[in-house]
Short mmCIF file of N, CA and C in Angstrom, two decimals:
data_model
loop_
_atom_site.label_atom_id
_atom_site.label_comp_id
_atom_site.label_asym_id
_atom_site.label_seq_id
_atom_site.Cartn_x
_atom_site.Cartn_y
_atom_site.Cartn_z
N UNK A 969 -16.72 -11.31 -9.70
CA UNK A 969 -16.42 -10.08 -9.03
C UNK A 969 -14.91 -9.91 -9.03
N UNK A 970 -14.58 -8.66 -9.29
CA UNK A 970 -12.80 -8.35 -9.37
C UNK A 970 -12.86 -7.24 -8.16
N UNK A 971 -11.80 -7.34 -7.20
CA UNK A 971 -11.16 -6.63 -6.65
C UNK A 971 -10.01 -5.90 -7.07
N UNK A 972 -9.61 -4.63 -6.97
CA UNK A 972 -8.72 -3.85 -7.52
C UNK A 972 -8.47 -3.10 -6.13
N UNK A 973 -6.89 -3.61 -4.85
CA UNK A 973 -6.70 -3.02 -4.56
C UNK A 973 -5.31 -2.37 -4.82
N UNK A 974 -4.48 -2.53 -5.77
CA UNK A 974 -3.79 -1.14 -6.38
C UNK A 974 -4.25 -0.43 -7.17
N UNK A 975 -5.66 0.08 -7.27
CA UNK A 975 -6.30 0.90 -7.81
C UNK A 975 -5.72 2.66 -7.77
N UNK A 976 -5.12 3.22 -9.09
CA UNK A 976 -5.44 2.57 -10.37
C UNK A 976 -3.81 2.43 -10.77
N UNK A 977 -3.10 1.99 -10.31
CA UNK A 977 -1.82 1.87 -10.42
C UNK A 977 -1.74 1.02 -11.37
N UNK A 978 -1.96 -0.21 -11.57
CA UNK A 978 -1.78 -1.58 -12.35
C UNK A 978 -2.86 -1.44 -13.82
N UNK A 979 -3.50 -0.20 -13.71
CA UNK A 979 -4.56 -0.02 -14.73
C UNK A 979 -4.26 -1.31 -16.09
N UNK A 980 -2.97 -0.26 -16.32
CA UNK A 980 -2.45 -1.54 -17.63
C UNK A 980 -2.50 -2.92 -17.62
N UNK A 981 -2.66 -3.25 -16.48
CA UNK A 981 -2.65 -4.64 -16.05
C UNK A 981 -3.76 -5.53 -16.78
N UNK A 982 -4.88 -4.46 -15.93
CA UNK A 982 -5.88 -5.27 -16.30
C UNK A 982 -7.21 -4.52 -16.72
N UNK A 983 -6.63 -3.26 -17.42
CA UNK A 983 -7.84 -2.33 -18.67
C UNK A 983 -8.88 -3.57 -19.42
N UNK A 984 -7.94 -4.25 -19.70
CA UNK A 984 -8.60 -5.07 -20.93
C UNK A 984 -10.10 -6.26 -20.71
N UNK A 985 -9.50 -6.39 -19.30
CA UNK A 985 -10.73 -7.34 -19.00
C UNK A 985 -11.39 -6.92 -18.04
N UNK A 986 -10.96 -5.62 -17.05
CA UNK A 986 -12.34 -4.88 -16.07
C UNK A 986 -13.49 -5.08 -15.86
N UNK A 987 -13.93 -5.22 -17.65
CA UNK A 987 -15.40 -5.32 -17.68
C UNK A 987 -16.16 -6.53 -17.82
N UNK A 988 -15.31 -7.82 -18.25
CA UNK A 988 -15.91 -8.66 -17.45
C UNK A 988 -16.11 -9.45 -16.50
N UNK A 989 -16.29 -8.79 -15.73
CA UNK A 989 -16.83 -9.00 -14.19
C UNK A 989 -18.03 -8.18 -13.86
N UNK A 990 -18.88 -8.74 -13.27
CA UNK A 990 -20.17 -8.71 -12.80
C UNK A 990 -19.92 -6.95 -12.36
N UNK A 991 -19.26 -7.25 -11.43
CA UNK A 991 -18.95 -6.25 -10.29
C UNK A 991 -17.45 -5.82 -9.71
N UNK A 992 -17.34 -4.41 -9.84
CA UNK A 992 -15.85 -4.33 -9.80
C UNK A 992 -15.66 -3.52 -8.45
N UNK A 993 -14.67 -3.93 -7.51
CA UNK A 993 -14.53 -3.07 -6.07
C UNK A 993 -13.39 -2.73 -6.59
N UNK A 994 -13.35 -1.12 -6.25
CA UNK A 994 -12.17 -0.79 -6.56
C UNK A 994 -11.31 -0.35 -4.89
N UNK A 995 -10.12 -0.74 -4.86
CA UNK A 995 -9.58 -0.54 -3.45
C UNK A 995 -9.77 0.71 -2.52
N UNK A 996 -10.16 1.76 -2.95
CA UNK A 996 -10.07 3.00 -2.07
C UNK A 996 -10.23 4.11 -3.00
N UNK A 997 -9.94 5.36 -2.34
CA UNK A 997 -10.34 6.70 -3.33
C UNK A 997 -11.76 6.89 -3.26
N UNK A 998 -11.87 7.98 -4.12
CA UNK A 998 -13.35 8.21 -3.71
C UNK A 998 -13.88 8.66 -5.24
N UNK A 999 -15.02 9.61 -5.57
CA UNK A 999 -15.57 9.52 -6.39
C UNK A 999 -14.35 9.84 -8.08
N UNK A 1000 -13.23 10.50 -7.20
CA UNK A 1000 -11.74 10.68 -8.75
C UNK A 1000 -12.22 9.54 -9.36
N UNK A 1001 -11.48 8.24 -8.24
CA UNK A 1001 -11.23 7.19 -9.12
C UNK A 1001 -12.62 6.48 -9.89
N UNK A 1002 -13.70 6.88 -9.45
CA UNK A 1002 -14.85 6.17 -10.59
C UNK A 1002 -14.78 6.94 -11.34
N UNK A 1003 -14.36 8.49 -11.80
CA UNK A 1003 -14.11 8.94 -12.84
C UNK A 1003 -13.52 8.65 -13.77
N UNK A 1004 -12.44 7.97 -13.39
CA UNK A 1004 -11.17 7.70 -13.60
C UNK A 1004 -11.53 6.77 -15.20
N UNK A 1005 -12.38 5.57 -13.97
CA UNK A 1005 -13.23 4.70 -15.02
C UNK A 1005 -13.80 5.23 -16.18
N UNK A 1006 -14.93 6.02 -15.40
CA UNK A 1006 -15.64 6.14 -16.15
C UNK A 1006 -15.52 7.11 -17.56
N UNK A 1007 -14.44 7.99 -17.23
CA UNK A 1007 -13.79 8.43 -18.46
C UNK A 1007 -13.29 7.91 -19.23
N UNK A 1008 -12.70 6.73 -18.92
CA UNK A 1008 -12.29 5.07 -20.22
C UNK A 1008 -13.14 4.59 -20.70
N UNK A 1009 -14.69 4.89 -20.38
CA UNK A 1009 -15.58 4.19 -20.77
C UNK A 1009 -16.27 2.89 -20.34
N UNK A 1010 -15.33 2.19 -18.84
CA UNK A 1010 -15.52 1.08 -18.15
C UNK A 1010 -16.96 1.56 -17.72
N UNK A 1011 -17.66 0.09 -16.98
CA UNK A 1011 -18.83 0.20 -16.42
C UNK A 1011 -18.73 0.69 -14.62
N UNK A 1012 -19.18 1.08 -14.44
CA UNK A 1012 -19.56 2.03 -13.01
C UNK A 1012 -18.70 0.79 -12.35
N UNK A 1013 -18.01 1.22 -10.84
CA UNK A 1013 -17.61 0.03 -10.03
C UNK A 1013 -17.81 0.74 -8.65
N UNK A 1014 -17.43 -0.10 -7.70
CA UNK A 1014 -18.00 0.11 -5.76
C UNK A 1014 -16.52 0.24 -5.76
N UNK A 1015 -16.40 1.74 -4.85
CA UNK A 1015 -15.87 1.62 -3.97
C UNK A 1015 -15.72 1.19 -2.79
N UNK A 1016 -14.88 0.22 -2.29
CA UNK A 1016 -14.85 -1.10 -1.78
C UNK A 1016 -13.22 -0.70 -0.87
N UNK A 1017 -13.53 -0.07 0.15
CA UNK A 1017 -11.95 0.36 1.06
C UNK A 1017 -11.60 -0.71 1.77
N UNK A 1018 -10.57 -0.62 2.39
CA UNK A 1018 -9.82 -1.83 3.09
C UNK A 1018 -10.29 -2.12 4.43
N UNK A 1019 -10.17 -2.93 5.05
CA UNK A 1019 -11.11 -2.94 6.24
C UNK A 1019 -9.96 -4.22 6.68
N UNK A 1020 -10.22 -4.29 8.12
CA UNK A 1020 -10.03 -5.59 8.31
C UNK A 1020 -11.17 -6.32 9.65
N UNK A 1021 -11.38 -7.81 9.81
CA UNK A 1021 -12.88 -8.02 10.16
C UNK A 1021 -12.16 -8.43 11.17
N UNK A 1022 -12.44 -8.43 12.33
CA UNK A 1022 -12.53 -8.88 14.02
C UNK A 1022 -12.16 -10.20 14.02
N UNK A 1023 -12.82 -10.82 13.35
CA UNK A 1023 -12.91 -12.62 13.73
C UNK A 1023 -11.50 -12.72 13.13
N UNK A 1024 -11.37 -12.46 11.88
CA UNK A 1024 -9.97 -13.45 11.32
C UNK A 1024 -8.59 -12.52 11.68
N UNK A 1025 -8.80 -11.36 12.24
CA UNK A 1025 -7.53 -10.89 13.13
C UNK A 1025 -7.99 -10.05 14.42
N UNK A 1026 -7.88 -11.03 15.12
CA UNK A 1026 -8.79 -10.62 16.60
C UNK A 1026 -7.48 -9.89 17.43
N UNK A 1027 -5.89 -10.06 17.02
CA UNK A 1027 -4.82 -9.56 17.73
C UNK A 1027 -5.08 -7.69 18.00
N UNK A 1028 -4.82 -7.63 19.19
CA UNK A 1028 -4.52 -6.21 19.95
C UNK A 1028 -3.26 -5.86 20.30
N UNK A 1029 -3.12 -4.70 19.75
CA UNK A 1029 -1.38 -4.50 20.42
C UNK A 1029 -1.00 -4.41 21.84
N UNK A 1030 -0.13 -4.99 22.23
CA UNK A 1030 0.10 -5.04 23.67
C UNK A 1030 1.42 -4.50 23.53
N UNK A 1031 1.64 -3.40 24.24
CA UNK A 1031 3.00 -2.18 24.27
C UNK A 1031 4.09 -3.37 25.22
N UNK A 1032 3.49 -4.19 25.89
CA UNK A 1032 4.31 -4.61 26.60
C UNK A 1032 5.40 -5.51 26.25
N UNK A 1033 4.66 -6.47 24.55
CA UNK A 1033 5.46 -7.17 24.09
C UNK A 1033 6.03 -6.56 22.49
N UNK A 1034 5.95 -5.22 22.68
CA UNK A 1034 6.53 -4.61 21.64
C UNK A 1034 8.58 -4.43 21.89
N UNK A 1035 8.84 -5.47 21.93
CA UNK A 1035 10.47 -5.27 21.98
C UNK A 1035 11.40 -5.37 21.00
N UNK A 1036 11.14 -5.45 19.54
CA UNK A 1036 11.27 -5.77 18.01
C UNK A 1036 11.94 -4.02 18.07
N UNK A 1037 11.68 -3.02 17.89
CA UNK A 1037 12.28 -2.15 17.63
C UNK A 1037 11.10 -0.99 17.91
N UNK A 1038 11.35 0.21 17.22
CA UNK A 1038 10.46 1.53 17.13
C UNK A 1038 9.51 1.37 15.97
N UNK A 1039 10.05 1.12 14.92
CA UNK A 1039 9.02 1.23 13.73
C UNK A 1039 9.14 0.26 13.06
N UNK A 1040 7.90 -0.25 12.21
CA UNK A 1040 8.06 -1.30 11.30
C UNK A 1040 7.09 -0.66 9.66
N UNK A 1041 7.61 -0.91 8.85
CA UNK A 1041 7.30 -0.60 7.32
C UNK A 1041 7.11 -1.15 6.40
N UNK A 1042 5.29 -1.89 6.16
CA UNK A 1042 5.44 -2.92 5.15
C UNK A 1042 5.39 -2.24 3.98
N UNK A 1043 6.21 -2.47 2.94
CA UNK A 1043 6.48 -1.46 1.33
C UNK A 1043 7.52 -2.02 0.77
N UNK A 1044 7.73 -1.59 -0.16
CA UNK A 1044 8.99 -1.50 -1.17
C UNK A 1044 8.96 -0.20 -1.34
N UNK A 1045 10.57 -0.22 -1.20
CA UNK A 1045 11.35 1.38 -1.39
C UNK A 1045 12.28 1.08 -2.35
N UNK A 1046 11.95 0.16 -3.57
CA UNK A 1046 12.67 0.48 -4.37
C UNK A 1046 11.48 0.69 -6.11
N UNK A 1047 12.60 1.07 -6.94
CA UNK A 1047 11.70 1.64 -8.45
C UNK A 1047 11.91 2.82 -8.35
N UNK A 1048 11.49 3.44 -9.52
CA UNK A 1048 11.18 4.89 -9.87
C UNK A 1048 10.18 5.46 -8.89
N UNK A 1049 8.76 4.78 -8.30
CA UNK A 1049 8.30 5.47 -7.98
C UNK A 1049 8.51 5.54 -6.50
N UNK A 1050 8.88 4.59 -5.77
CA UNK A 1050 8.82 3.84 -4.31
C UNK A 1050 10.22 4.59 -3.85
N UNK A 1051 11.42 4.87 -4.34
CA UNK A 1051 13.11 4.84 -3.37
C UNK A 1051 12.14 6.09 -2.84
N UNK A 1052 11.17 7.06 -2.66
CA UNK A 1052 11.26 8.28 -1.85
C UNK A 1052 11.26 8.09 -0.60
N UNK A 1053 10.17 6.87 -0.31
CA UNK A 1053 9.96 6.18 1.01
C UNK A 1053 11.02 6.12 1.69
N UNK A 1054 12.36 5.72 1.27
CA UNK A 1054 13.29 5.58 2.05
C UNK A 1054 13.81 6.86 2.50
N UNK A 1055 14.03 7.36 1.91
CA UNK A 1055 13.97 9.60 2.09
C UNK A 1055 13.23 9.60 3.19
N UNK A 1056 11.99 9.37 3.15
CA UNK A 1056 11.12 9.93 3.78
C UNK A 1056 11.09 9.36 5.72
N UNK A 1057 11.38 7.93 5.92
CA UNK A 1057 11.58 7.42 6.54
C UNK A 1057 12.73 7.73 7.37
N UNK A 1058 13.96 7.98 6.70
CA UNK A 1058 15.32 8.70 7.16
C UNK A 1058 14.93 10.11 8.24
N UNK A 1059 14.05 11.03 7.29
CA UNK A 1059 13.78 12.14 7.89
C UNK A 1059 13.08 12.10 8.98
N UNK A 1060 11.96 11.21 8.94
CA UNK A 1060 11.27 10.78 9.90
C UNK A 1060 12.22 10.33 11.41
N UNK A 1061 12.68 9.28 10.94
CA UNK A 1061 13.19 8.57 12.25
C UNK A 1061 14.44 10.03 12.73
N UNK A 1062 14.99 10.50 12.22
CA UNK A 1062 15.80 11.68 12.02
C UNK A 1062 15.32 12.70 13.46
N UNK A 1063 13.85 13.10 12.64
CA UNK A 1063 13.62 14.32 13.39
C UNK A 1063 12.82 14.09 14.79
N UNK A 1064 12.70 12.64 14.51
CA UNK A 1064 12.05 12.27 16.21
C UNK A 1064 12.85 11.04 16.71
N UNK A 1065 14.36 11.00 16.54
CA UNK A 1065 15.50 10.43 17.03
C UNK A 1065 15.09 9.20 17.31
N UNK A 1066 14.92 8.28 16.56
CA UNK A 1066 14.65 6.94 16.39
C UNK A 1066 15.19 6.45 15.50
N UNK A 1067 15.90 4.99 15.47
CA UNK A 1067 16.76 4.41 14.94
C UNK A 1067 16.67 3.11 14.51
N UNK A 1068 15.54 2.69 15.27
CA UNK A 1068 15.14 1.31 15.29
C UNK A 1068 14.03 0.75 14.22
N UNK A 1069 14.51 0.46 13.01
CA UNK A 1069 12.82 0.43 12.26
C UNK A 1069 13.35 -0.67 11.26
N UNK A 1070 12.40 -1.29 10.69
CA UNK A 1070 12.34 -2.32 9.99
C UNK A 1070 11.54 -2.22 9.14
N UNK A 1071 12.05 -2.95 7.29
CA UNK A 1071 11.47 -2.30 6.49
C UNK A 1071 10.88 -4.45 5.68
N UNK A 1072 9.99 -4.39 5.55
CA UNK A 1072 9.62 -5.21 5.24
C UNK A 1072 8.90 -5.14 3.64
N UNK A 1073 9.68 -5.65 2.56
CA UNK A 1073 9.51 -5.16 1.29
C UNK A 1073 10.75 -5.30 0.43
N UNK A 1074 10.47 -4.77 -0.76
CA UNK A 1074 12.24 -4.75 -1.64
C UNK A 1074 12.57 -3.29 -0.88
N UNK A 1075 13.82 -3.14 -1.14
CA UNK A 1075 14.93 -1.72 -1.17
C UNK A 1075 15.81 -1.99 -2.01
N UNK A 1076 16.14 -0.78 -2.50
CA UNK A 1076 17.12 -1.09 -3.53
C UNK A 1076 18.62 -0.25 -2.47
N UNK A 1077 18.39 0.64 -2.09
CA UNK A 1077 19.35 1.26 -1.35
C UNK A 1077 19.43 1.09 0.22
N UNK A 1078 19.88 0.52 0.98
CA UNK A 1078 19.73 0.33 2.37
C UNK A 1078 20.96 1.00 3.19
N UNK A 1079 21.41 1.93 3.37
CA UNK A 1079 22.66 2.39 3.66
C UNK A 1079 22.52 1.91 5.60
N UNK A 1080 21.51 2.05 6.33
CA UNK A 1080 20.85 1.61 7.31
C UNK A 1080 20.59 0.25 7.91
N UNK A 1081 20.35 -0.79 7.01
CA UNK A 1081 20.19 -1.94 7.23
C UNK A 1081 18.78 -2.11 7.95
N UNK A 1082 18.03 -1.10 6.95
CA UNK A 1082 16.86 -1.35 7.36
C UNK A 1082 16.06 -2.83 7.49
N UNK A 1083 16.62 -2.93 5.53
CA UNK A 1083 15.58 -4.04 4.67
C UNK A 1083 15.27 -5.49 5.57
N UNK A 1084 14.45 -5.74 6.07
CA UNK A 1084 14.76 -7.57 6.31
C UNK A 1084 13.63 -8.33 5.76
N UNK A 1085 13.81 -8.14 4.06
CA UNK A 1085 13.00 -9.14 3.59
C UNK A 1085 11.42 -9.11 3.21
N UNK A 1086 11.36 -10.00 3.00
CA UNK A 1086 9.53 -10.09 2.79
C UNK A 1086 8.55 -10.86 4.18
N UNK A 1087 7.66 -10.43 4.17
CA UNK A 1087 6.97 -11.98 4.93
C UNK A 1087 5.98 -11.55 4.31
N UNK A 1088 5.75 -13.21 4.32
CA UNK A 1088 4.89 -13.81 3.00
C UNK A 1088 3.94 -15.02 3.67
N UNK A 1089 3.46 -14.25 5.00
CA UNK A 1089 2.23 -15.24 5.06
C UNK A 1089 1.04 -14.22 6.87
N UNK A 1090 0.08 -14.62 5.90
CA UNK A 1090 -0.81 -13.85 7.63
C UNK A 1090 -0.21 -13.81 8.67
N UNK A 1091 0.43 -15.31 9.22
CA UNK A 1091 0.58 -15.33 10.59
C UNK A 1091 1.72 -14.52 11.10
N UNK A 1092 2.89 -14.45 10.35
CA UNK A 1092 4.08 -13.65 10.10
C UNK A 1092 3.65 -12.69 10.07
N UNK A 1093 2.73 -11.72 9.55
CA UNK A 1093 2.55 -10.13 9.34
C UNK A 1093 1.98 -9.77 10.61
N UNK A 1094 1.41 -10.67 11.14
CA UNK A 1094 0.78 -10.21 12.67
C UNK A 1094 1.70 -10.23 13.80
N UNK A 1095 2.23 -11.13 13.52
CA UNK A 1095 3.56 -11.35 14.79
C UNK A 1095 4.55 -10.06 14.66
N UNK A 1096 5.00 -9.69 13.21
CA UNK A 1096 5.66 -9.40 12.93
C UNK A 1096 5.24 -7.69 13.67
N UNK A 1097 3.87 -7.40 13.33
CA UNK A 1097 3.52 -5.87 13.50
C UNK A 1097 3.20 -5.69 15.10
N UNK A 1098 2.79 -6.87 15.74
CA UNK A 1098 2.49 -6.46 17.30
C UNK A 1098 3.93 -6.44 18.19
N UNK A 1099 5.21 -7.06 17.71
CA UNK A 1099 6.36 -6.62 18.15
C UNK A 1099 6.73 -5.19 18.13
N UNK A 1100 6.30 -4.23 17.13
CA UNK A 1100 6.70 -2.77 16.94
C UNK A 1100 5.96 -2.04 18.11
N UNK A 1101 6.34 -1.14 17.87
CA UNK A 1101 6.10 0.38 18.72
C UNK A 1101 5.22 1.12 17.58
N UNK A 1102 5.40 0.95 16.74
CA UNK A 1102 4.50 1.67 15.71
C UNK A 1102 4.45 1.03 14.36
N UNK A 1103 3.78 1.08 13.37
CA UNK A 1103 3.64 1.13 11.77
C UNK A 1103 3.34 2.49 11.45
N UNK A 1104 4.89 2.26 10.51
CA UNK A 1104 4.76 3.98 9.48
C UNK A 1104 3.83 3.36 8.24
N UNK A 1105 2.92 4.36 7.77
CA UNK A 1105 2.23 4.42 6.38
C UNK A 1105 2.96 5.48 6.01
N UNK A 1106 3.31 4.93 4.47
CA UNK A 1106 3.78 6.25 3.99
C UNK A 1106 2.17 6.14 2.80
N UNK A 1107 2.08 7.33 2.28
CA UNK A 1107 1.25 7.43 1.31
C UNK A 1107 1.63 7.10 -0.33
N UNK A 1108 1.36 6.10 -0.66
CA UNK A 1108 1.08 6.10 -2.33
C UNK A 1108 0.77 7.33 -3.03
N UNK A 1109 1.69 8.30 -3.90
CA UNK A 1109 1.84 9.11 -4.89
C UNK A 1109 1.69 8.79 -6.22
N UNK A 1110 0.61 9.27 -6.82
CA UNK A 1110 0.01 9.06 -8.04
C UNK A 1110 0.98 9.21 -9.16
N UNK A 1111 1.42 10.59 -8.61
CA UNK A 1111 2.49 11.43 -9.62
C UNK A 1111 3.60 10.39 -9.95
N UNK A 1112 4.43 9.94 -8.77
CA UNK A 1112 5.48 9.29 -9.04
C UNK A 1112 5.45 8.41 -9.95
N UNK A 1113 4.62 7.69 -10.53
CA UNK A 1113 4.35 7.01 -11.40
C UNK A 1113 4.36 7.63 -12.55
N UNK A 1114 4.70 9.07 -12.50
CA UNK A 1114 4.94 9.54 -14.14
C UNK A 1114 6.19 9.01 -14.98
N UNK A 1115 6.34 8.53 -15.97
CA UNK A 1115 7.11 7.88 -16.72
C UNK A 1115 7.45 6.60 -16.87
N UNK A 1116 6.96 6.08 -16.07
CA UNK A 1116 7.49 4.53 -15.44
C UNK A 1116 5.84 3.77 -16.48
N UNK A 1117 6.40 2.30 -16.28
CA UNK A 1117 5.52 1.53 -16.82
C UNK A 1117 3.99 1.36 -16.77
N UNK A 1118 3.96 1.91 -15.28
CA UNK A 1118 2.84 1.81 -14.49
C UNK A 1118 1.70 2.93 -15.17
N UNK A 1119 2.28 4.21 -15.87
CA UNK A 1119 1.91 5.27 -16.04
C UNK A 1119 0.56 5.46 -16.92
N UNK A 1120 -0.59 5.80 -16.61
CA UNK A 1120 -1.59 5.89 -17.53
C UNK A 1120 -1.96 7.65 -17.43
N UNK A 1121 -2.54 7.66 -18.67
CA UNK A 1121 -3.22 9.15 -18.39
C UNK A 1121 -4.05 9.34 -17.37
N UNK A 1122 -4.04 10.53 -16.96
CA UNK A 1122 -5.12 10.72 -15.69
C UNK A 1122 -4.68 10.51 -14.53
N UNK A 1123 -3.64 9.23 -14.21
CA UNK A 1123 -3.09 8.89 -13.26
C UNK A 1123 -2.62 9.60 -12.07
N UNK A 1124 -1.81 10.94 -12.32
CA UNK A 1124 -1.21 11.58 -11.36
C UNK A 1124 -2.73 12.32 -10.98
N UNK A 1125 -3.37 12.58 -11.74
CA UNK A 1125 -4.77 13.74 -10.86
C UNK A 1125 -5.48 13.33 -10.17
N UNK A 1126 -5.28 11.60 -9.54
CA UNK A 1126 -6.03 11.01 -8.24
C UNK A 1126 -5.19 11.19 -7.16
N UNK A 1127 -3.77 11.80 -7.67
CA UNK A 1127 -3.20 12.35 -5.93
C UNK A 1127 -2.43 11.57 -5.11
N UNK A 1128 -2.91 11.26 -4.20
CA UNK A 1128 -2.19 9.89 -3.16
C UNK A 1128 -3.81 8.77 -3.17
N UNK A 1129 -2.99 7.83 -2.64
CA UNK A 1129 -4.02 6.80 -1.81
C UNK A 1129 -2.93 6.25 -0.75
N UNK A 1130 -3.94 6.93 0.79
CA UNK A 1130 -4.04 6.86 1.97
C UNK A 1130 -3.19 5.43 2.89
N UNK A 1131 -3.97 4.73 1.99
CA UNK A 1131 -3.47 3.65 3.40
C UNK A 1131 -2.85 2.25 1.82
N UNK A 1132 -1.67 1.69 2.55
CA UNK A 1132 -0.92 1.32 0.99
C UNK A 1132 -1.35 -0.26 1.35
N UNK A 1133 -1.62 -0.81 -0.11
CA UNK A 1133 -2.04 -1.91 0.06
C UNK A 1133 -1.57 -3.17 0.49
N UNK A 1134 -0.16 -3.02 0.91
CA UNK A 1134 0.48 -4.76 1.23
C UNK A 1134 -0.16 -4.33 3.18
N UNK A 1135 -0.24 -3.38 3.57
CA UNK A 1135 -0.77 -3.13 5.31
C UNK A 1135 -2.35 -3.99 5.28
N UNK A 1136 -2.63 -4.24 3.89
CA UNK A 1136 -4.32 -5.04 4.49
C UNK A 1136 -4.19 -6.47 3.99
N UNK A 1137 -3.09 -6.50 2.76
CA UNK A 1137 -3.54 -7.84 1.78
C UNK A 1137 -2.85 -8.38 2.35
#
């Protein structure tokens, strides 16, 4: 069984061997992206969305021990397709006067001192997100991926995908 949750971003990645696997979950989207497939000629796959299960992250946010800042942002804002995030984030914290946010991911431009790095393990991403006041999602843009490596045909006409994949994996 293959999981695909940068679906269909990494297409190039892994076109070549899709099909063998039993069974393919693809991360999110809805019936576009089995088109998507199925216009390459791949075999049918489950849409298979992100979830997360009770038992292995049982943490609740408690406002009380949120003292880390206003916002926290797991992504990369840097590449061709990703620096918008940082745009977008600016405007954001901008127009609802907040200053405090933390960007967890690459940046290539930090004029802010947003960036602090990666974390690179479960227990860290939980600690890390129940300190905030909030998590920004920005949305994954299909389009932006026009020209860049990532780029397959068809690509930009699935649009956005909703919820970005380093917030589940």
């Amino acid at each position: 069984m293959g999981w695909l949750p940068d679906d269909a971003v990494l297409y190039r990645s892994y076109s070549q061997i899709i099909d063998l696997y039993d069974y393919t979950l693809h991360g999110g989207g809805d019936e576009n992206l089995l088109r998507f497939y199925d216009r390459r000629g791949h075999r049918p796959g489950i849409i298979f969305p992100f979830w997360a299960d009770r038992d292995r992250f049982p943490f609740i946010y408690d406002p009380a021990k949120a003292n880390a800042g206003d916002i926290v942002f797991f992504g990369n804002c840097a590449g061709p397709a990703k620096t918008e995030r940082y745009r977008t984030m600016e405007a954001f914290t901008s127009a609802n006067q907040l200053d405090d946010i933390a960007i967890y991911g690459r940046v290539d431009h930090d004029p802010h001192g947003w960036g602090h790095g990666y974390v690179d393990n479960e227990k860290s991403l939980i600690a890390q997100l129940s300190r905030f006041k909030m998590t920004l999602n920005i949305p994954q843009r299909f389009a932006a991926y026009r020209g860049t490596i990532h780029d397959v045909r068809g690509l930009a006409q699935l649009g956005h995908f909703d919820v970005a994949s380093r917030v589940v994996q």
